[in-house]
């Protein structure tokens, strides 16, 4: 049967069809839907781990027990999982282990655009790269077969375009999930002390050599010989972009990007007059081909940064930009992502902005508060960095930093990698104030469960972590809970904690406004009473999407109602968008914001 | 009513494309899913692409749909889109460089203010439609909001716009109806079918 599937859905489907019944991962765009979709299939066990390192370790454990496990994460997640990754390459897997790395060229939803093909070479693990959803479904099966055949973890790499584009997939009946698990004790393979790891190290080289030979005849490293004027070596989505513009070229499309098939590449190079490597991000394939002594063009004409599209390929190879229509000369206001109407983070960052502190931020929706007008965040490096950075800053600043350094982290990110830095801050007598924005879910990636939500990925009731008690037991001197919809109390508590010597944690607790589980109150939308508004712009300073500034200069004269001498306009609230959170009502000093009748 | 000559004929050797553009939360991804499913139903190869994640938070959202007998790339190159379906007025301006001189455009007459406009730092280009009309011959302006209201469900704006788009595509009406039946939950199917038909007649 033909269905329309995203690359992520197709990976989940392929794993299920191949009889895989064990999955674990950590949510992160563009990888999240793989495990979500996989978890819905019959007979499957799937769980969210609190971070990618734990996810990989759970996957390794399952594989050592004889299961075949899929582990999913985004590209930067592999950094977190890198420690077990490099050594599971030595031990091999017993059952089977496939790690999905979903890379994000163009940084659509990431803090960097690292090219994780480098991890394959670095950790000596084979890597497959599909170009569309049908291939994604087939390649995940090949990945598991390779893992079993060569006793190795296998990477399957996608990019955002492969994960999130949809194309036609032929679905098949699933194979039954066979249970081959048992306890087998083989310490020489799994206890990686130096003496034994040295021996496994030799096995890794033998395995890589065997994989190199396998790659030469691997069916998904395929040649398409058309005109021999130009030959293109490519893999993944850039294959589609190039085929689209230059169907007349010859192609060597690599399904496996590590290790590379040297003989096949030489054979292809010999057939064509001009050889190109077309790959996004790093010259990963190109450099290896150059090392073979072959003449090849690549990054001399193609960009190192951002994802490609057919236009990028066309421009690079033809040397001219496509002609477009004459564009109107008008300033088009940008439309960046923004905190939602009614977002609880808005109240917190309104308060933090007024306190003139350095806010070491973290990764989640709240990162969006760095923008105008809130401008409430001053650093964002990686998951969990806020706490360690705030602690390090306040230690380095000494007296200058007293009451001036705040770390802000979401509940999901705190559980991902905030616990150890908080322990460190308590133990080393830090003075920073850490705010945990507990919106009761993993909001940014689309409401995934975590240990603080009380439910598992597959919907079972779980033990709900008590973040308050955890902070206390880690040794934090003062732990308090605030409601970020209550501006006065939020301001008071933040002032008190910044003034207090010792370590503080403030839990800013209010459910994400989009998360239905905790929405019990019915709130009326608000409006601006123009007979009271003095045009002070306090509410505008919240950057809430329904609140707009209306200049008197743009209004018909009979609609202008002035309530203050220097007033230049008034605010307007779009009732269709307003959730009635009342934050703007609380910052209005003249009581001009009232409920819609 | 649409004239027969304005219908986008499907030429098996040629890949055509529709670009949908709007704001997170407007149902663009659902709309482009439906379009793809109707294309598949009529026997074509189809691919679509959009970006999820951060962009959903009120940011601009686009979805490329490409169809033909064999489609490679899920995204269209600049200067090559056949039809632009803008779910919001200002968003119709943002992607004009993706169009050809003879591309056709549907604009939903709806203004959603981006942050810089809300703050008073920039002006909303209220004359967007006139600007688009200066460069393109075929521009259809509709009020999908009103169509959806008439159909009895304000969230059916996206199906109303698909109805408008369907005037220009050579696809059987029964296929559209079948997919709308399959895609929506029972209680909103009727409103969406109604919105689609009202859009098709608009």
PDB file of C-alpha atoms in Angstrom, chain A residues 177-279:
ATOM      1  CA  UNK A 177       9.408  -9.406  16.715  1.00  0.00           C
ATOM      2  CA  UNK A 178      11.535 -12.380  17.708  1.00  0.00           C
ATOM      3  CA  UNK A 179      12.743 -12.529  21.310  1.00  0.00           C
ATOM      4  CA  UNK A 180      16.395 -13.595  21.281  1.00  0.00           C
ATOM      5  CA  UNK A 181      17.258 -12.085  24.660  1.00  0.00           C
ATOM      6  CA  UNK A 182      19.144 -14.039  27.323  1.00  0.00           C
ATOM      7  CA  UNK A 183      21.795 -13.364  29.942  1.00  0.00           C
ATOM      8  CA  UNK A 184      25.177 -14.234  28.463  1.00  0.00           C
ATOM      9  CA  UNK A 185      28.337 -13.422  30.392  1.00  0.00           C
ATOM     10  CA  UNK A 186      31.264 -12.501  28.120  1.00  0.00           C
ATOM     11  CA  UNK A 187      33.469 -10.086  30.087  1.00  0.00           C
ATOM     12  CA  UNK A 188      36.250 -10.113  27.476  1.00  0.00           C
ATOM     13  CA  UNK A 189      33.835  -8.384  25.129  1.00  0.00           C
ATOM     14  CA  UNK A 190      32.030  -6.015  27.485  1.00  0.00           C
ATOM     15  CA  UNK A 191      34.433  -5.099  30.312  1.00  0.00           C
ATOM     16  CA  UNK A 192      36.484  -2.374  28.671  1.00  0.00           C
ATOM     17  CA  UNK A 193      39.483  -2.205  31.004  1.00  0.00           C
ATOM     18  CA  UNK A 194      42.705  -1.398  29.123  1.00  0.00           C
ATOM     19  CA  UNK A 195      43.898  -4.987  28.691  1.00  0.00           C
ATOM     20  CA  UNK A 196      40.654  -6.098  27.090  1.00  0.00           C
ATOM     21  CA  UNK A 197      39.919  -2.831  25.266  1.00  0.00           C
ATOM     22  CA  UNK A 198      43.302  -3.155  23.495  1.00  0.00           C
ATOM     23  CA  UNK A 199      42.178  -6.459  22.061  1.00  0.00           C
ATOM     24  CA  UNK A 200      38.767  -5.116  21.052  1.00  0.00           C
ATOM     25  CA  UNK A 201      40.533  -2.180  19.417  1.00  0.00           C
ATOM     26  CA  UNK A 202      42.111  -4.638  16.957  1.00  0.00           C
ATOM     27  CA  UNK A 203      38.671  -6.115  16.260  1.00  0.00           C
ATOM     28  CA  UNK A 204      37.419  -2.631  15.363  1.00  0.00           C
ATOM     29  CA  UNK A 205      40.110  -2.292  12.684  1.00  0.00           C
ATOM     30  CA  UNK A 206      39.283  -5.749  11.282  1.00  0.00           C
ATOM     31  CA  UNK A 207      35.603  -4.854  11.236  1.00  0.00           C
ATOM     32  CA  UNK A 208      36.223  -1.522   9.487  1.00  0.00           C
ATOM     33  CA  UNK A 209      38.278  -3.336   6.833  1.00  0.00           C
ATOM     34  CA  UNK A 210      35.479  -5.863   6.338  1.00  0.00           C
ATOM     35  CA  UNK A 211      32.952  -3.033   6.057  1.00  0.00           C
ATOM     36  CA  UNK A 212      35.148  -1.265   3.516  1.00  0.00           C
ATOM     37  CA  UNK A 213      35.059  -4.359   1.341  1.00  0.00           C
ATOM     38  CA  UNK A 214      31.331  -4.751   1.892  1.00  0.00           C
ATOM     39  CA  UNK A 215      30.794  -1.145   0.778  1.00  0.00           C
ATOM     40  CA  UNK A 216      32.334  -1.917  -2.642  1.00  0.00           C
ATOM     41  CA  UNK A 217      29.428  -4.169  -3.602  1.00  0.00           C
ATOM     42  CA  UNK A 218      26.724  -2.704  -1.348  1.00  0.00           C
ATOM     43  CA  UNK A 219      23.604  -2.303  -3.521  1.00  0.00           C
ATOM     44  CA  UNK A 220      22.785   1.176  -2.203  1.00  0.00           C
ATOM     45  CA  UNK A 221      26.156   2.547  -3.353  1.00  0.00           C
ATOM     46  CA  UNK A 222      24.917   2.722  -6.904  1.00  0.00           C
ATOM     47  CA  UNK A 223      26.078   4.157 -10.204  1.00  0.00           C
ATOM     48  CA  UNK A 224      23.736   5.790 -12.677  1.00  0.00           C
ATOM     49  CA  UNK A 225      25.664   6.331 -15.884  1.00  0.00           C
ATOM     50  CA  UNK A 226      24.170   8.884 -18.265  1.00  0.00           C
ATOM     51  CA  UNK A 227      26.287  11.542 -19.985  1.00  0.00           C
ATOM     52  CA  UNK A 228      29.928  11.047 -19.041  1.00  0.00           C
ATOM     53  CA  UNK A 229      30.727  14.764 -19.280  1.00  0.00           C
ATOM     54  CA  UNK A 230      29.961  15.285 -15.577  1.00  0.00           C
ATOM     55  CA  UNK A 231      29.927  12.741 -12.763  1.00  0.00           C
ATOM     56  CA  UNK A 232      28.502  13.529  -9.339  1.00  0.00           C
ATOM     57  CA  UNK A 233      29.295  11.692  -6.129  1.00  0.00           C
ATOM     58  CA  UNK A 234      26.639  12.485  -3.560  1.00  0.00           C
ATOM     59  CA  UNK A 235      24.483  11.074  -0.768  1.00  0.00           C
ATOM     60  CA  UNK A 236      21.221  11.867   0.998  1.00  0.00           C
ATOM     61  CA  UNK A 237      19.070  14.858   0.081  1.00  0.00           C
ATOM     62  CA  UNK A 238      21.637  16.635  -2.158  1.00  0.00           C
ATOM     63  CA  UNK A 239      21.204  13.706  -4.586  1.00  0.00           C
ATOM     64  CA  UNK A 240      17.571  14.788  -5.094  1.00  0.00           C
ATOM     65  CA  UNK A 241      18.458  18.446  -5.493  1.00  0.00           C
ATOM     66  CA  UNK A 242      21.037  17.635  -8.151  1.00  0.00           C
ATOM     67  CA  UNK A 243      18.902  15.071 -10.017  1.00  0.00           C
ATOM     68  CA  UNK A 244      16.190  17.683 -10.178  1.00  0.00           C
ATOM     69  CA  UNK A 245      18.335  20.227 -12.007  1.00  0.00           C
ATOM     70  CA  UNK A 246      20.803  17.985 -13.842  1.00  0.00           C
ATOM     71  CA  UNK A 247      19.115  14.700 -14.794  1.00  0.00           C
ATOM     72  CA  UNK A 248      21.645  14.306 -17.627  1.00  0.00           C
ATOM     73  CA  UNK A 249      24.667  13.878 -15.311  1.00  0.00           C
ATOM     74  CA  UNK A 250      26.087  10.542 -14.197  1.00  0.00           C
ATOM     75  CA  UNK A 251      25.800   9.725 -10.506  1.00  0.00           C
ATOM     76  CA  UNK A 252      27.461   7.648  -7.852  1.00  0.00           C
ATOM     77  CA  UNK A 253      24.875   7.806  -5.093  1.00  0.00           C
ATOM     78  CA  UNK A 254      26.309   6.591  -1.825  1.00  0.00           C
ATOM     79  CA  UNK A 255      23.858   4.941   0.567  1.00  0.00           C
ATOM     80  CA  UNK A 256      26.721   4.372   2.986  1.00  0.00           C
ATOM     81  CA  UNK A 257      28.804   7.442   3.773  1.00  0.00           C
ATOM     82  CA  UNK A 258      31.221   5.623   6.075  1.00  0.00           C
ATOM     83  CA  UNK A 259      33.323   3.721   5.245  1.00  0.00           C
ATOM     84  CA  UNK A 260      33.633   4.785   1.601  1.00  0.00           C
ATOM     85  CA  UNK A 261      34.035   2.301  -1.295  1.00  0.00           C
ATOM     86  CA  UNK A 262      37.409   3.343  -2.722  1.00  0.00           C
ATOM     87  CA  UNK A 263      37.468   0.968  -5.715  1.00  0.00           C
ATOM     88  CA  UNK A 264      33.941   1.920  -6.726  1.00  0.00           C
ATOM     89  CA  UNK A 265      34.797   5.612  -6.476  1.00  0.00           C
ATOM     90  CA  UNK A 266      37.905   5.116  -8.648  1.00  0.00           C
ATOM     91  CA  UNK A 267      35.861   3.148 -11.159  1.00  0.00           C
ATOM     92  CA  UNK A 268      33.258   5.917 -11.344  1.00  0.00           C
ATOM     93  CA  UNK A 269      35.859   8.686 -11.542  1.00  0.00           C
ATOM     94  CA  UNK A 270      37.467   6.896 -14.510  1.00  0.00           C
ATOM     95  CA  UNK A 271      34.170   6.938 -16.418  1.00  0.00           C
ATOM     96  CA  UNK A 272      33.541  10.693 -16.308  1.00  0.00           C
ATOM     97  CA  UNK A 273      35.384  13.753 -17.575  1.00  0.00           C
ATOM     98  CA  UNK A 274      34.598  16.119 -14.702  1.00  0.00           C
ATOM     99  CA  UNK A 275      33.991  14.889 -11.137  1.00  0.00           C
ATOM    100  CA  UNK A 276      32.022  16.729  -8.452  1.00  0.00           C
ATOM    101  CA  UNK A 277      31.228  15.856  -4.871  1.00  0.00           C
ATOM    102  CA  UNK A 278      27.946  17.471  -3.842  1.00  0.00           C
ATOM    103  CA  UNK A 279      27.478  17.421  -0.077  1.00  0.00           C
TER     104      UNK A 279
END
